[in-house]
Coordinates of C-alpha atoms in Angstrom, one line a residue:
M1 CA 59.7 90.7 89.1
E2 CA 62.3 89.8 86.5
V3 CA 60.1 91.1 83.7
T4 CA 59.4 94.4 85.5
L5 CA 63.1 94.9 86.0
F6 CA 63.9 94.2 82.4
I7 CA 61.3 96.7 81.2
N8 CA 62.2 99.5 83.7
L9 CA 65.9 99.4 83.1
P10 CA 65.7 100.6 79.4
L11 CA 63.2 103.2 80.5
F12 CA 65.5 104.4 83.2
L13 CA 68.5 104.7 80.9
S14 CA 66.4 106.5 78.3
F15 CA 65.1 109.0 80.8
Y16 CA 68.7 109.5 82.2
F17 CA 70.2 110.3 78.8
L18 CA 67.3 112.6 77.9
A19 CA 67.5 114.5 81.2
K20 CA 71.2 114.9 80.8
N21 CA 70.8 116.3 77.3
F22 CA 68.0 118.7 78.5
V23 CA 70.1 120.0 81.4
R24 CA 73.1 120.5 79.1
K25 CA 71.0 122.6 76.7
L26 CA 69.6 124.7 79.6
Q27 CA 73.1 125.4 80.9
N28 CA 74.2 126.5 77.4
L29 CA 77.1 124.1 77.5
P30 CA 79.3 123.2 74.4
P31 CA 78.4 120.0 72.5
S32 CA 79.4 116.7 74.1
P33 CA 79.9 113.2 72.7
F34 CA 76.9 110.8 73.1
P35 CA 76.5 108.9 75.3
T36 CA 77.9 110.1 78.6
L37 CA 78.0 106.9 80.6
P38 CA 77.1 107.0 84.3
L39 CA 80.3 107.2 86.5
L40 CA 82.6 106.7 83.5
G41 CA 81.5 109.7 81.5
H42 CA 83.6 109.7 78.3
L43 CA 86.5 107.7 79.5
H44 CA 85.4 104.8 77.3
L45 CA 86.2 106.9 74.3
L46 CA 89.9 107.3 75.2
K47 CA 92.2 105.0 73.2
K48 CA 95.9 104.9 72.7
S49 CA 97.3 107.9 70.8
I50 CA 95.0 110.1 72.8
H51 CA 95.8 113.1 70.6
R52 CA 94.5 111.4 67.6
T53 CA 91.3 110.4 69.5
L54 CA 90.7 114.0 70.6
S55 CA 91.4 115.2 67.0
K56 CA 88.8 112.9 65.6
L57 CA 86.3 114.0 68.3
S58 CA 87.1 117.7 67.4
D59 CA 86.4 117.0 63.7
R60 CA 83.0 115.6 64.7
Y61 CA 81.9 118.0 67.5
G62 CA 83.7 121.2 66.6
P63 CA 86.7 123.1 67.9
V64 CA 85.2 123.5 71.4
F65 CA 83.4 120.6 73.1
L66 CA 82.8 119.2 76.6
L67 CA 84.0 115.9 77.9
R68 CA 83.5 114.2 81.3
F69 CA 86.2 112.1 82.8
G70 CA 84.5 110.4 85.7
S71 CA 83.2 113.2 87.9
R72 CA 85.2 115.9 86.2
R73 CA 84.2 118.1 83.3
V74 CA 86.9 118.8 80.8
L75 CA 86.7 121.5 78.2
L76 CA 88.6 120.7 75.0
V77 CA 89.7 123.7 72.9
A78 CA 91.2 122.8 69.5
S79 CA 91.0 126.2 67.8
P80 CA 93.8 128.8 68.1
S81 CA 91.3 131.6 68.1
A82 CA 89.2 130.0 70.8
A83 CA 92.3 129.3 72.9
E84 CA 93.3 133.0 72.5
E85 CA 89.9 134.1 73.7
C86 CA 90.1 131.7 76.7
F87 CA 93.5 133.2 77.8
T88 CA 92.7 136.9 77.0
Q89 CA 89.1 137.9 77.3
N90 CA 88.2 135.1 79.7
D91 CA 91.6 134.6 81.4
I92 CA 90.2 135.1 85.0
V93 CA 87.5 132.5 84.4
F94 CA 90.2 129.9 83.5
A95 CA 92.8 131.1 86.0
N96 CA 92.0 128.7 88.9
R97 CA 93.7 125.4 89.1
P98 CA 91.8 122.1 89.3
R99 CA 91.5 120.6 92.8
L100 CA 93.6 117.5 92.1
L101 CA 95.3 115.2 94.6
V102 CA 98.7 116.3 93.4
G103 CA 97.8 119.9 94.3
K104 CA 96.8 118.9 97.8
H105 CA 99.8 116.8 98.6
R106 CA 102.5 118.5 96.6
G107 CA 101.1 122.0 96.6
Y108 CA 100.8 122.4 100.4
N109 CA 97.0 122.1 100.3
F110 CA 96.7 124.3 97.2
T111 CA 98.7 127.2 98.6
S112 CA 101.8 126.9 96.3
M113 CA 102.1 129.1 93.2
A114 CA 101.5 126.2 90.9
W115 CA 98.2 125.2 92.6
A116 CA 96.9 128.3 94.5
S117 CA 93.6 129.7 93.4
Y118 CA 93.7 133.1 91.6
G119 CA 93.6 135.9 94.1
D120 CA 95.8 138.0 96.4
H121 CA 97.9 135.1 97.6
W122 CA 98.7 133.8 94.1
R123 CA 99.5 137.3 92.9
N124 CA 101.9 137.9 95.7
L125 CA 103.7 134.6 95.1
R126 CA 103.9 135.5 91.4
R127 CA 105.3 138.9 92.3
I128 CA 108.0 137.3 94.5
A129 CA 109.0 134.9 91.8
S130 CA 109.1 137.6 89.1
L131 CA 110.8 140.4 91.1
E132 CA 112.9 138.6 93.6
L133 CA 114.0 135.4 92.0
L134 CA 113.6 135.4 88.2
F135 CA 113.8 139.0 87.0
S136 CA 116.2 139.6 84.1
H137 CA 118.9 141.4 86.0
R138 CA 119.4 138.5 88.4
L139 CA 119.4 136.0 85.6
R140 CA 122.2 138.0 83.9
I141 CA 124.1 138.0 87.2
L142 CA 123.9 134.2 87.3
S143 CA 124.8 133.7 83.7
H144 CA 128.3 132.4 84.7
I145 CA 126.5 129.3 86.1
R146 CA 125.0 128.5 82.7
V147 CA 128.3 129.2 80.9
K148 CA 130.3 126.9 83.3
E149 CA 127.8 124.1 83.1
I150 CA 127.7 124.2 79.3
Q151 CA 131.5 124.1 79.2
S152 CA 131.4 121.2 81.6
L153 CA 129.0 119.3 79.4
I154 CA 131.1 119.9 76.2
H155 CA 134.2 118.8 78.0
R156 CA 132.6 115.6 79.2
L157 CA 131.2 114.8 75.8
Y158 CA 134.6 115.4 74.2
K159 CA 136.3 113.3 76.9
D160 CA 133.9 110.4 76.4
S161 CA 134.3 110.5 72.6
T162 CA 138.1 110.1 72.9
V163 CA 137.7 107.1 75.2
I164 CA 135.0 105.3 73.0
P165 CA 134.9 106.8 69.5
D166 CA 131.6 106.7 67.6
Q167 CA 129.7 105.9 70.8
A168 CA 126.0 107.0 70.7
V169 CA 125.2 109.7 73.2
N170 CA 121.8 110.2 74.9
M171 CA 121.5 113.9 74.5
K172 CA 118.2 114.1 76.3
S173 CA 119.8 112.7 79.4
A174 CA 122.8 115.0 79.0
F175 CA 120.6 118.1 78.7
F176 CA 118.4 116.9 81.6
K177 CA 121.4 116.8 83.9
L178 CA 122.7 120.1 82.5
T179 CA 119.4 121.9 83.2
F180 CA 119.1 120.5 86.7
N181 CA 122.7 121.5 87.6
V182 CA 122.0 125.1 86.4
M183 CA 118.8 125.2 88.3
T184 CA 120.1 123.7 91.6
R185 CA 123.2 126.0 91.5
M186 CA 120.9 129.0 91.1
I187 CA 118.6 127.8 93.9
A188 CA 121.1 126.3 96.4
G189 CA 124.6 126.8 95.0
K190 CA 125.0 123.1 94.5
R191 CA 125.1 120.6 91.6
Y192 CA 123.8 117.0 91.8
Y193 CA 124.9 115.5 88.5
G194 CA 128.2 114.8 86.8
E195 CA 131.8 114.8 88.0
G196 CA 132.5 115.5 91.6
V197 CA 129.2 114.3 93.1
E198 CA 129.4 110.5 92.4
N199 CA 129.9 109.8 96.2
S200 CA 127.6 112.5 97.5
E201 CA 124.8 111.1 99.6
E202 CA 122.9 114.4 99.1
A203 CA 123.2 114.1 95.4
K204 CA 121.9 110.5 95.6
R205 CA 118.9 111.7 97.6
F206 CA 118.1 114.4 95.0
Q207 CA 118.4 112.0 92.1
E208 CA 116.1 109.5 93.8
I209 CA 113.5 112.3 94.4
V210 CA 113.7 113.4 90.8
S211 CA 113.3 109.9 89.5
E212 CA 110.3 109.2 91.8
T213 CA 108.7 112.5 90.8
G214 CA 109.0 111.6 87.1
Q215 CA 107.6 108.1 87.6
L216 CA 104.7 109.2 89.7
G217 CA 103.9 112.0 87.3
A218 CA 103.2 109.4 84.6
E219 CA 100.7 107.6 86.9
K220 CA 97.0 108.4 86.9
N221 CA 95.3 109.2 90.3
V222 CA 92.0 107.4 90.1
G223 CA 90.7 109.4 93.0
D224 CA 90.8 112.6 90.9
F225 CA 88.1 111.2 88.6
F226 CA 86.3 108.8 91.0
P227 CA 86.3 110.4 94.5
F228 CA 84.2 107.6 96.0
V229 CA 87.3 105.3 95.8
R230 CA 88.8 107.4 98.6
W231 CA 86.1 106.2 100.9
F232 CA 88.1 103.0 101.2
G233 CA 91.1 104.8 102.6
I234 CA 94.4 106.2 101.2
K235 CA 95.8 103.7 98.7
G236 CA 98.0 103.5 95.6
S237 CA 99.0 106.8 94.0
E238 CA 97.8 109.0 96.8
K239 CA 100.0 107.2 99.4
K240 CA 102.9 107.5 97.0
L241 CA 102.2 111.3 96.6
I242 CA 102.2 111.7 100.4
D243 CA 105.5 109.8 100.8
L244 CA 107.2 111.7 98.0
H245 CA 106.1 115.0 99.3
E246 CA 107.6 114.2 102.7
K247 CA 110.9 113.3 101.1
R248 CA 111.0 116.5 99.0
D249 CA 109.9 118.6 101.9
K250 CA 112.6 117.2 104.2
F251 CA 115.3 117.7 101.5
M252 CA 114.3 121.3 100.9
Q253 CA 114.2 122.0 104.6
D254 CA 117.7 120.6 105.0
L255 CA 119.0 123.0 102.4
I256 CA 117.3 125.9 104.1
E257 CA 118.9 124.9 107.4
Q258 CA 122.3 124.6 105.7
H259 CA 122.0 128.2 104.5
R260 CA 120.9 129.4 107.9
S261 CA 124.0 127.9 109.5
N262 CA 126.3 129.4 106.8
E263 CA 125.4 133.1 106.6
S264 CA 128.2 133.9 104.2
G265 CA 126.4 131.8 101.6
F266 CA 128.0 130.3 98.5
G267 CA 130.5 132.9 97.3
G268 CA 129.3 135.8 99.4
G269 CA 128.1 139.2 98.2
E270 CA 124.9 140.3 96.5
R271 CA 126.0 139.1 93.1
K272 CA 126.4 135.5 94.2
R273 CA 123.4 135.1 96.3
T274 CA 121.3 131.9 95.8
M275 CA 117.5 131.9 95.7
I276 CA 117.4 130.4 99.2
E277 CA 119.5 133.2 100.6
I278 CA 117.2 135.8 98.9
L279 CA 114.1 134.2 100.4
L280 CA 115.8 133.9 103.8
S281 CA 116.6 137.7 103.7
L282 CA 113.0 138.4 103.0
H283 CA 112.1 136.2 105.9
D284 CA 114.1 138.6 108.1
T285 CA 111.9 141.5 107.0
E286 CA 108.5 139.7 106.9
P287 CA 108.7 136.5 109.0
E288 CA 104.9 136.2 109.2
Y289 CA 104.7 135.7 105.5
Y290 CA 108.0 134.2 104.4
T291 CA 107.7 131.1 106.5
D292 CA 109.8 128.1 105.9
E293 CA 106.7 126.4 104.3
N294 CA 106.2 129.3 101.8
I295 CA 110.0 129.3 101.0
R296 CA 109.9 125.5 100.4
S297 CA 106.8 125.8 98.2
L298 CA 108.4 128.6 96.0
L299 CA 111.6 126.5 95.6
L300 CA 109.7 123.3 94.9
V301 CA 107.8 125.0 92.1
R302 CA 111.1 125.5 90.3
Y303 CA 112.1 121.9 90.9
L304 CA 108.8 120.5 89.7
Y305 CA 108.8 122.7 86.5
F306 CA 112.0 121.1 85.4
C307 CA 110.9 117.6 86.5
F308 CA 108.0 117.7 84.1
S309 CA 109.8 119.6 81.3
F310 CA 111.6 116.5 80.3

């Protein structure tokens, strides 16, 4: 029995790798590193300094090659001309988002603009963001927010330098807070970093959510690459994703309710309207589409964009 097993195992592995290579050629797939291990795929090839590892693989297998991370296929494009072809001639082919756990739990089950599949719903969300929230005229109207926040940052840096001369300044942190203050004032008319918010419970909630989002964004969701681990229940990163989404969702809903109870808004008038007020006015005309969930998802896309930009 032991001898038979010893003989059959190499035969099975040989047949497996030959069959995989044959199927890949039939499907006209790009070249792929050998071997592709069962379950793991090419994860065994990833070392620290991933960009260097991928660069070496590109030198060996060409500017376009296929990797498999667990159960997921990953196309690596290392050529500017090939990348241009992907996003011009074949843009619709590559338009859909991967079905990752983060899209399920943060993207309202893949319905937010960042995670929705290419189609009518995604195009409508993009239209709303482009024409109602981020078009050039509105950004010019809100330019005073950017000016005031930059002035506030310069004033704070100058004040700190007079108290402790020659003290090193973490400019990444300073620009992080500046950018978030600009964004949150445009979205909700509020700022959550710097002077005047030290004792604000709402600011503390926001800062905790941003911190947790950044920490969780650096973690890998094993279930994205090995779906079978989810058979054992929701654990680890997925549970954290669910808890964080509930916190963010509750925070955004509280802001929406605050705006509903204060119809005059922050400053009043068309020129001073926040993004929440704009979306609530659209809700009055099309309540069946501009639901609170859709409003929250549009606003959270802006928050998440800045969370992962730093």
